[in-house]
mmCIF file of C-alpha atoms in Angstrom:
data_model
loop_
_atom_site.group_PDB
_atom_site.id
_atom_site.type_symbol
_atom_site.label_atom_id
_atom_site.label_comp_id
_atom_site.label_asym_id
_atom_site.label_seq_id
_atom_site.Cartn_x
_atom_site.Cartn_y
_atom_site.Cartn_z
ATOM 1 C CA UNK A 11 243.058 190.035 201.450
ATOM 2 C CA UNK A 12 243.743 192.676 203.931
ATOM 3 C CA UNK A 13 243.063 195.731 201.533
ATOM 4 C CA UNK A 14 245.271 198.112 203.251
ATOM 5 C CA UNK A 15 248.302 196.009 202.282
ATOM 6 C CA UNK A 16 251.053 197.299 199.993
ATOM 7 C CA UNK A 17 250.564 195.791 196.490
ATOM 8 C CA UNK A 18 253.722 193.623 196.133
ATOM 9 C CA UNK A 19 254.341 191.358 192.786
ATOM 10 C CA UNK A 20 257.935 190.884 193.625
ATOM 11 C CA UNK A 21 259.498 194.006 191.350
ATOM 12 C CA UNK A 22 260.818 197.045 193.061
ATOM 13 C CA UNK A 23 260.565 198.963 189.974
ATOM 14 C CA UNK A 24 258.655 202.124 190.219
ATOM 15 C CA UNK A 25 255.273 201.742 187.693
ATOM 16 C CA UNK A 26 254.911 203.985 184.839
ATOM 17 C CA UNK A 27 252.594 206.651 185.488
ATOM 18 C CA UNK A 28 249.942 205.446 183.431
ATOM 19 C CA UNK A 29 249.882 201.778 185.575
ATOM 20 C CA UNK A 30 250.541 203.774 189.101
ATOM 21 C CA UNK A 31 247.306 206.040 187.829
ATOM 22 C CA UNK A 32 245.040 202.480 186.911
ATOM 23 C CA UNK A 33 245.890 201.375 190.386
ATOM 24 C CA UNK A 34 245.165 204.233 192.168
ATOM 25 C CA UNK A 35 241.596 204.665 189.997
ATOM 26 C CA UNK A 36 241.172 200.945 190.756
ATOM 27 C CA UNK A 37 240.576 201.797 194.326
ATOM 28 C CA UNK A 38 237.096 203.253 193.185
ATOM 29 C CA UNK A 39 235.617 200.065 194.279
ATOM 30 C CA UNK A 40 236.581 200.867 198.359
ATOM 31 C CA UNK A 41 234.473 204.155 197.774
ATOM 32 C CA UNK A 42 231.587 205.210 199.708
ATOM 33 C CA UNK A 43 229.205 204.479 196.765
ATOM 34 C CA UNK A 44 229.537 201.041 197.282
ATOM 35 C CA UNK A 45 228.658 201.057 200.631
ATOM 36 C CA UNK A 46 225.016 199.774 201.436
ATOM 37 C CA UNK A 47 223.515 202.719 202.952
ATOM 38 C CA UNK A 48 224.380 204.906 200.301
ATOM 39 C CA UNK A 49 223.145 202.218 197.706
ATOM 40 C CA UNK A 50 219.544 202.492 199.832
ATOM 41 C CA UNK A 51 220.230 206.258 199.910
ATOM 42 C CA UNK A 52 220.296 206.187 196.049
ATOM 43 C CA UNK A 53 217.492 203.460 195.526
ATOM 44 C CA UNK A 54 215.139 205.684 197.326
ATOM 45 C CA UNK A 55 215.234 203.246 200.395
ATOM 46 C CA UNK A 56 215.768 205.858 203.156
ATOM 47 C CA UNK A 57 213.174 207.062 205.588
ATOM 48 C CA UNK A 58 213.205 211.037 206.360
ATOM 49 C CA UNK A 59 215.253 210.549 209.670
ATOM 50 C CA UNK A 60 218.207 208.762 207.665
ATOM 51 C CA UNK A 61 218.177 210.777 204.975
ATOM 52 C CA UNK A 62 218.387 214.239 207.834
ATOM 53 C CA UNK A 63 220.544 211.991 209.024
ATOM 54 C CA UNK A 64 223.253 211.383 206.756
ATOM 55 C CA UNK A 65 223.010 215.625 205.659
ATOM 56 C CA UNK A 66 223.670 216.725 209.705
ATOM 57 C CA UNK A 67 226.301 213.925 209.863
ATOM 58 C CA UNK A 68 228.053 214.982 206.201
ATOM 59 C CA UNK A 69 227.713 218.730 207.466
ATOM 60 C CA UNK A 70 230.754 217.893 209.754
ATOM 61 C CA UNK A 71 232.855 216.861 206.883
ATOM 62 C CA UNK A 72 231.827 219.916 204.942
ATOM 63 C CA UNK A 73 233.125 222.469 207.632
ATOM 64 C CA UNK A 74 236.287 220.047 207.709
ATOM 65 C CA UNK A 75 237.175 220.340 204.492
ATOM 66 C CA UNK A 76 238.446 223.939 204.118
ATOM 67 C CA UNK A 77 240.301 223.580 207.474
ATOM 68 C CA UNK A 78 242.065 220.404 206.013
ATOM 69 C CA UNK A 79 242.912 222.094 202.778
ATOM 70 C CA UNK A 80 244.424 225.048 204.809
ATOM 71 C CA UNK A 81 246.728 222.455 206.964
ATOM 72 C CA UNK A 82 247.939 221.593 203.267
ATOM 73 C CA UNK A 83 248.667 224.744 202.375
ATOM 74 C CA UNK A 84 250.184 225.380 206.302
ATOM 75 C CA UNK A 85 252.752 223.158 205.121
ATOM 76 C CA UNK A 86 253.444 223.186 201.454
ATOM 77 C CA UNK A 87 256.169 226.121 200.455
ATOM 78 C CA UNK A 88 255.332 225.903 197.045
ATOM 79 C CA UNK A 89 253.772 229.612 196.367
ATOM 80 C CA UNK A 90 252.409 228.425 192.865
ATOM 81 C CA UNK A 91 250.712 224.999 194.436
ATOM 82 C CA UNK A 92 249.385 227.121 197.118
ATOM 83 C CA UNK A 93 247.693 229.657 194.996
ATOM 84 C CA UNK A 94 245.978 226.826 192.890
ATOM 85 C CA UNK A 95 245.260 225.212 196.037
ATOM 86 C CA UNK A 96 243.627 228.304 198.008
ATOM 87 C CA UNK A 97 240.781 227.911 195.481
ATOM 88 C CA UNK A 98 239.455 224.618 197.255
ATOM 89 C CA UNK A 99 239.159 226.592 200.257
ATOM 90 C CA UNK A 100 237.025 229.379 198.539
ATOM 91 C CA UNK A 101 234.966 226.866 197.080
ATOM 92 C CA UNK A 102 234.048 225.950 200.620
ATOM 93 C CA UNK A 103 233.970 228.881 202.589
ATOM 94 C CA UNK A 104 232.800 230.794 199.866
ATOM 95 C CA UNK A 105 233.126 234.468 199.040
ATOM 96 C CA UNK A 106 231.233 237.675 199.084
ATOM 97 C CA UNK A 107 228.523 237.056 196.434
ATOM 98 C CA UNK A 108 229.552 233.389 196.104
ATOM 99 C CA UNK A 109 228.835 231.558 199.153
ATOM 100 C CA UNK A 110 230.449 228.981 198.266
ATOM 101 C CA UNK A 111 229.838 224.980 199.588
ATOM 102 C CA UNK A 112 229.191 225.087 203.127
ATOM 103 C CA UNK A 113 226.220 227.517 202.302
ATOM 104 C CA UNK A 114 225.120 225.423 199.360
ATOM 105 C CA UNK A 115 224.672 222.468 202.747
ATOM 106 C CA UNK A 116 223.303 224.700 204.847
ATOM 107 C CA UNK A 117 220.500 225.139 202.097
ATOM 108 C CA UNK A 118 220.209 220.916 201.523
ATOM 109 C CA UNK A 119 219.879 220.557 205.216
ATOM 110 C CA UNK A 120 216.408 223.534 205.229
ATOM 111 C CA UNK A 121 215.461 221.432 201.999
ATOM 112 C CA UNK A 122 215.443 218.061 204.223
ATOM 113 C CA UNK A 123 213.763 219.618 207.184
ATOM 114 C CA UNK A 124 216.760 220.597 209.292
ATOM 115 C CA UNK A 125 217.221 223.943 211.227
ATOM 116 C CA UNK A 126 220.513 225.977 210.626
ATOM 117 C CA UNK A 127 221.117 226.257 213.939
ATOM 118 C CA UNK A 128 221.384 221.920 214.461
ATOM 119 C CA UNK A 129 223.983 221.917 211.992
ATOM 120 C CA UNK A 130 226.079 224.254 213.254
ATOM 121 C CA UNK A 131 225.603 223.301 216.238
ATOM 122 C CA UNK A 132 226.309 219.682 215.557
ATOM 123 C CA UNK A 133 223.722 218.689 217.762
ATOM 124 C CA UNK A 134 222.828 215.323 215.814
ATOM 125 C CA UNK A 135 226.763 214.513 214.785
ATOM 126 C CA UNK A 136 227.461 211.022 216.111
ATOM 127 C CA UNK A 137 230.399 210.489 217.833
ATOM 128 C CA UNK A 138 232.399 207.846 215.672
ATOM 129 C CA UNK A 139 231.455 209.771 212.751
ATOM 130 C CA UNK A 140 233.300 212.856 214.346
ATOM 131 C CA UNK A 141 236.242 210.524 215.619
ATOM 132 C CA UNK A 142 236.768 209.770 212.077
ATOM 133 C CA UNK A 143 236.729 212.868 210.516
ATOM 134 C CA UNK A 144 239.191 214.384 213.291
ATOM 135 C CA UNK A 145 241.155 211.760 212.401
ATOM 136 C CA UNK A 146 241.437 212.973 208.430
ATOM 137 C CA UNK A 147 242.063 216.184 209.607
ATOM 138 C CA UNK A 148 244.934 215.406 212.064
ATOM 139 C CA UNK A 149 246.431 213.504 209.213
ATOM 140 C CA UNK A 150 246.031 216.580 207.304
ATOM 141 C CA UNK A 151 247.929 218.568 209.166
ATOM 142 C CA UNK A 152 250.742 216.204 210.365
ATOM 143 C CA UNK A 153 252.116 214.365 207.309
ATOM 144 C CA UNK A 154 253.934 216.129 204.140
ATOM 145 C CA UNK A 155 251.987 218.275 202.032
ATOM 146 C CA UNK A 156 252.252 216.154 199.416
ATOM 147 C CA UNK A 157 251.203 212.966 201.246
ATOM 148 C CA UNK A 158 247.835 214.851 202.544
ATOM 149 C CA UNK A 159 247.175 216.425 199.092
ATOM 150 C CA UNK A 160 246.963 212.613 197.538
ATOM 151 C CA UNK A 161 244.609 211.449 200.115
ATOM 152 C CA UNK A 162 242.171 213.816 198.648
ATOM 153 C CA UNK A 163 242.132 211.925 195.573
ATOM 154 C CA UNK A 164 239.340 210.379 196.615
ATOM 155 C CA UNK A 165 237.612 212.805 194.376
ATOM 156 C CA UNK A 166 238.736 210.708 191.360
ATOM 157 C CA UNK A 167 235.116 209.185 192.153
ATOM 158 C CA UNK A 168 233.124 211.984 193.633
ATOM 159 C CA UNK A 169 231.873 213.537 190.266
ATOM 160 C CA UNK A 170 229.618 209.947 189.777
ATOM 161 C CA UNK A 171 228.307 210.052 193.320
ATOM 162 C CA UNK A 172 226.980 213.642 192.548
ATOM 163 C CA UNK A 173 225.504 212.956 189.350
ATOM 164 C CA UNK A 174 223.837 209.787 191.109
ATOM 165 C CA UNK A 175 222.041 212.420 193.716
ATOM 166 C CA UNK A 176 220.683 214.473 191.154
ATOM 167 C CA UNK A 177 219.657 211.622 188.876
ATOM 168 C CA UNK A 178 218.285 209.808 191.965
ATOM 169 C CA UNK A 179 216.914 211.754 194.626
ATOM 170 C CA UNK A 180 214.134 214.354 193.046
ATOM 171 C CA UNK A 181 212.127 211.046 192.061
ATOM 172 C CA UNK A 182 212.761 208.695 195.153
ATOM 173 C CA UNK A 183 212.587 211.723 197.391
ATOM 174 C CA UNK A 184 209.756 214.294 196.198
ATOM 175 C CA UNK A 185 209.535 215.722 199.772
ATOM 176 C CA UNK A 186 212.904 217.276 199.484
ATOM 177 C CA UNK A 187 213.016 220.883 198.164
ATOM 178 C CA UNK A 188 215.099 221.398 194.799
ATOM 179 C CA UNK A 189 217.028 224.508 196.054
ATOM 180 C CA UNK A 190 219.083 221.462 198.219
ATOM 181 C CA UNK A 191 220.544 220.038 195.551
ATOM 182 C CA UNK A 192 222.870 223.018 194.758
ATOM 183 C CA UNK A 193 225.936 222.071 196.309
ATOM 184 C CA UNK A 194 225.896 218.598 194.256
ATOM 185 C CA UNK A 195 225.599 220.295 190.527
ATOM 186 C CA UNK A 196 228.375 222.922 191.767
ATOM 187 C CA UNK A 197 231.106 219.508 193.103
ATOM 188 C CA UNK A 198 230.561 218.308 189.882
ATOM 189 C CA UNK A 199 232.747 221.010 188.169
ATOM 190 C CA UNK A 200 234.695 221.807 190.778
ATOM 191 C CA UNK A 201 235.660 218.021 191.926
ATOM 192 C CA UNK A 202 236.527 217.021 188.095
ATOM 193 C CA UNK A 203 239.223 220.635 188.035
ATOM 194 C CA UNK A 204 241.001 219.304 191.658
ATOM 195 C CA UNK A 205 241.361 215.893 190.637
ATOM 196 C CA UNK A 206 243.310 217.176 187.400
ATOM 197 C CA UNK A 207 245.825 219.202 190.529
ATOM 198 C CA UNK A 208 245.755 216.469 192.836
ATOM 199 C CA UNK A 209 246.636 213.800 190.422
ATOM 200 C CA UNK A 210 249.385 216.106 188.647
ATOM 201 C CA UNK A 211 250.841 216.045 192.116
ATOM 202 C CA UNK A 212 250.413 212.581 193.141
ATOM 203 C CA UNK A 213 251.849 211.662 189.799
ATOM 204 C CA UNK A 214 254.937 213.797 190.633
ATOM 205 C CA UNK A 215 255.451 213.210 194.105
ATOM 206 C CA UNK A 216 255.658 209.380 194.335
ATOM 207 C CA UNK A 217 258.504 208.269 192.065
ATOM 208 C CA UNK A 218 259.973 204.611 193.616
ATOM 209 C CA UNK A 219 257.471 201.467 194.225
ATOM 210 C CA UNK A 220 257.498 201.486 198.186
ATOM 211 C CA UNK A 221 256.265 205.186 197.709
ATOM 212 C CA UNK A 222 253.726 204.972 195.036
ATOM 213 C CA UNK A 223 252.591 201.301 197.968
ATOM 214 C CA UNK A 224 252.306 204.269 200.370
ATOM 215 C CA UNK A 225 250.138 206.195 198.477
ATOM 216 C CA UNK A 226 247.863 203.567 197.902
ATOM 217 C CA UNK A 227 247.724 202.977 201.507
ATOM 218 C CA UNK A 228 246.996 206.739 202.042
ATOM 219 C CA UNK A 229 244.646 206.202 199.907
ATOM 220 C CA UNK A 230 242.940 203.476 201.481
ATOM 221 C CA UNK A 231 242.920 205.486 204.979
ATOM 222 C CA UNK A 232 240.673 208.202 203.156
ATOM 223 C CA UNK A 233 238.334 206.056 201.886
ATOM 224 C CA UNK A 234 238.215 203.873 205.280
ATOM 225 C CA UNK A 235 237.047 207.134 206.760
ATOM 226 C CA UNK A 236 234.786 207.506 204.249
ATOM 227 C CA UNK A 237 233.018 204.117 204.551
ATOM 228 C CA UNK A 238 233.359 203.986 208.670
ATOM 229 C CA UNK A 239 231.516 207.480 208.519
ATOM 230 C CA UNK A 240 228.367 205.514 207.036
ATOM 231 C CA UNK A 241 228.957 202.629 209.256
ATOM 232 C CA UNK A 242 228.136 204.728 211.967
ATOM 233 C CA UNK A 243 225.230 205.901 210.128
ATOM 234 C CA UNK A 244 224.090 202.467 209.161
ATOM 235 C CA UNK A 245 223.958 201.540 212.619
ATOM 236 C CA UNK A 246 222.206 204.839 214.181
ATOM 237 C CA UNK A 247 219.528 204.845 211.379
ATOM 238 C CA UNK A 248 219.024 201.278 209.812
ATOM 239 C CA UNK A 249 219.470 199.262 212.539
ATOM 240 C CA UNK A 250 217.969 202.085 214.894
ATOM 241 C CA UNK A 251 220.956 201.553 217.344
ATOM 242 C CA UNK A 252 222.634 204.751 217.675
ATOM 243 C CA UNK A 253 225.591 205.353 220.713
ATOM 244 C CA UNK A 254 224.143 204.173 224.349
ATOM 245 C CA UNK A 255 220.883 202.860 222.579
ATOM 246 C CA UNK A 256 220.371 200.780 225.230
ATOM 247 C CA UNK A 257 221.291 203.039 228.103
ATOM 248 C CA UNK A 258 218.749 203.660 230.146
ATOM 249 C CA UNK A 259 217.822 207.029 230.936
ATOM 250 C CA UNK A 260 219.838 208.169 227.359
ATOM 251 C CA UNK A 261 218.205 211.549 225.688
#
């Protein structure tokens, strides 16, 4: 089963709110936890260079995030949704005396061995890992406010794959400093008070069937990009075949 395909039982009717909600927290099993190089990441099964890795690569998304969140706002005339909304971007960018997420990174990438400058830079960012997050962010800023907003809802699931990094890592990973693990204890308040907006909206926005099938399949996009972003890892740092491997002459 192809699982971007609209869920069709042969009833047009919209679903409540409470079944539209179980099917959209259904699609936890398409998240990025599943995927087998985070299950290694978690199980302690990562050498250093996947585990820098994954933190350069994920640094990408981070600085994406509050540039997504402002194409949201770019396009949403709702002054009350866009004040609640601004906060995500804060929580990123940060604030004076609150640096906010993107600092919190900067700090796990020194606590894995990994010089501010690389991140920024992007110097180790692989190339279908940045084609897919582009992609999120063009989506971002092309579809309806509303329609970008519910893709987020991927953070339904993001509060357990935080909690799993702070259960998991200090004992599988004793080499990493424990100022790194800042940014996960500070998602796992913030993540659980945007899923409460996003879902309010979500819940709202999609009223007939063949919109609340759309949202699914919005849904499904996010977490595709998601999962693709640690296929690309998979290959570059498990099977030790990262772009133009075999290339001769390749840096």
């Amino acid at each position: 089963m192809n699982a971007t395909a609209p869920l069709n039982s042969g009833d047009d009717a919209p679903w409540t709110r409470e079944e539209f909600e179980k099917r959209i927290r259904a699609k936890e099993r398409y998240y990025h936890i599943n995927h087998e190089f985070h299950q290694r990441m978690n199980s302690g099964q990562l050498d250093e260079e996947a585990i820098r890795g994954w933190v350069a690569n994920r640094f990408y998304y981070q600085t994406t995030i509050p540039q997504k969140d402002a194409a949201i706002m770019t396009n949403c005339p709702d002054r009350d949704v866009r004040r609640q909304w601004a906060q995500r971007i804060i929580d990123h960018d940060g604030t004076e005396g609150d640096e906010g997420g993107i600092e919190a990174w900067l700090l796990l990438g020194e606590a894995v061995g990994l010089k501010r400058e690389d991140l920024w830079s992007h110097r180790f960012l692989l190339p279908g890992v940045k084609f897919a997050i582009d992609a999120y962010l063009n989506f971002a800023r092309q579809q309806p406010w509303e329609v970008a907003a519910s893709s987020s809802l991927t953070e339904l699931f993001a509060p357990t794959i935080h909690q799993s990094r702070l259960d998991n890592w200090p004992k599988h990973y004793p080499w990493i400093d424990e100022r790194g693990y800042q940014y996960f204890r500070k998602r796992l308040k913030e993540a659980r008070r945007d899923v409460e907006h996003g879902l309010s909206i979500t819940l709202d926005y999609y009223r007939t069937r063949e919109q609340q099938e759309r949202m699914l399949q919005v849904l499904q996009f996010k977490l595709d990009i998601l999962w693709t972003m640690l296929d690309c890892m998979w290959m570059a740092y498990i099977e030790k075949r990262p772009p133009y491997h075999n290339v001769e002459g390749t840096a």
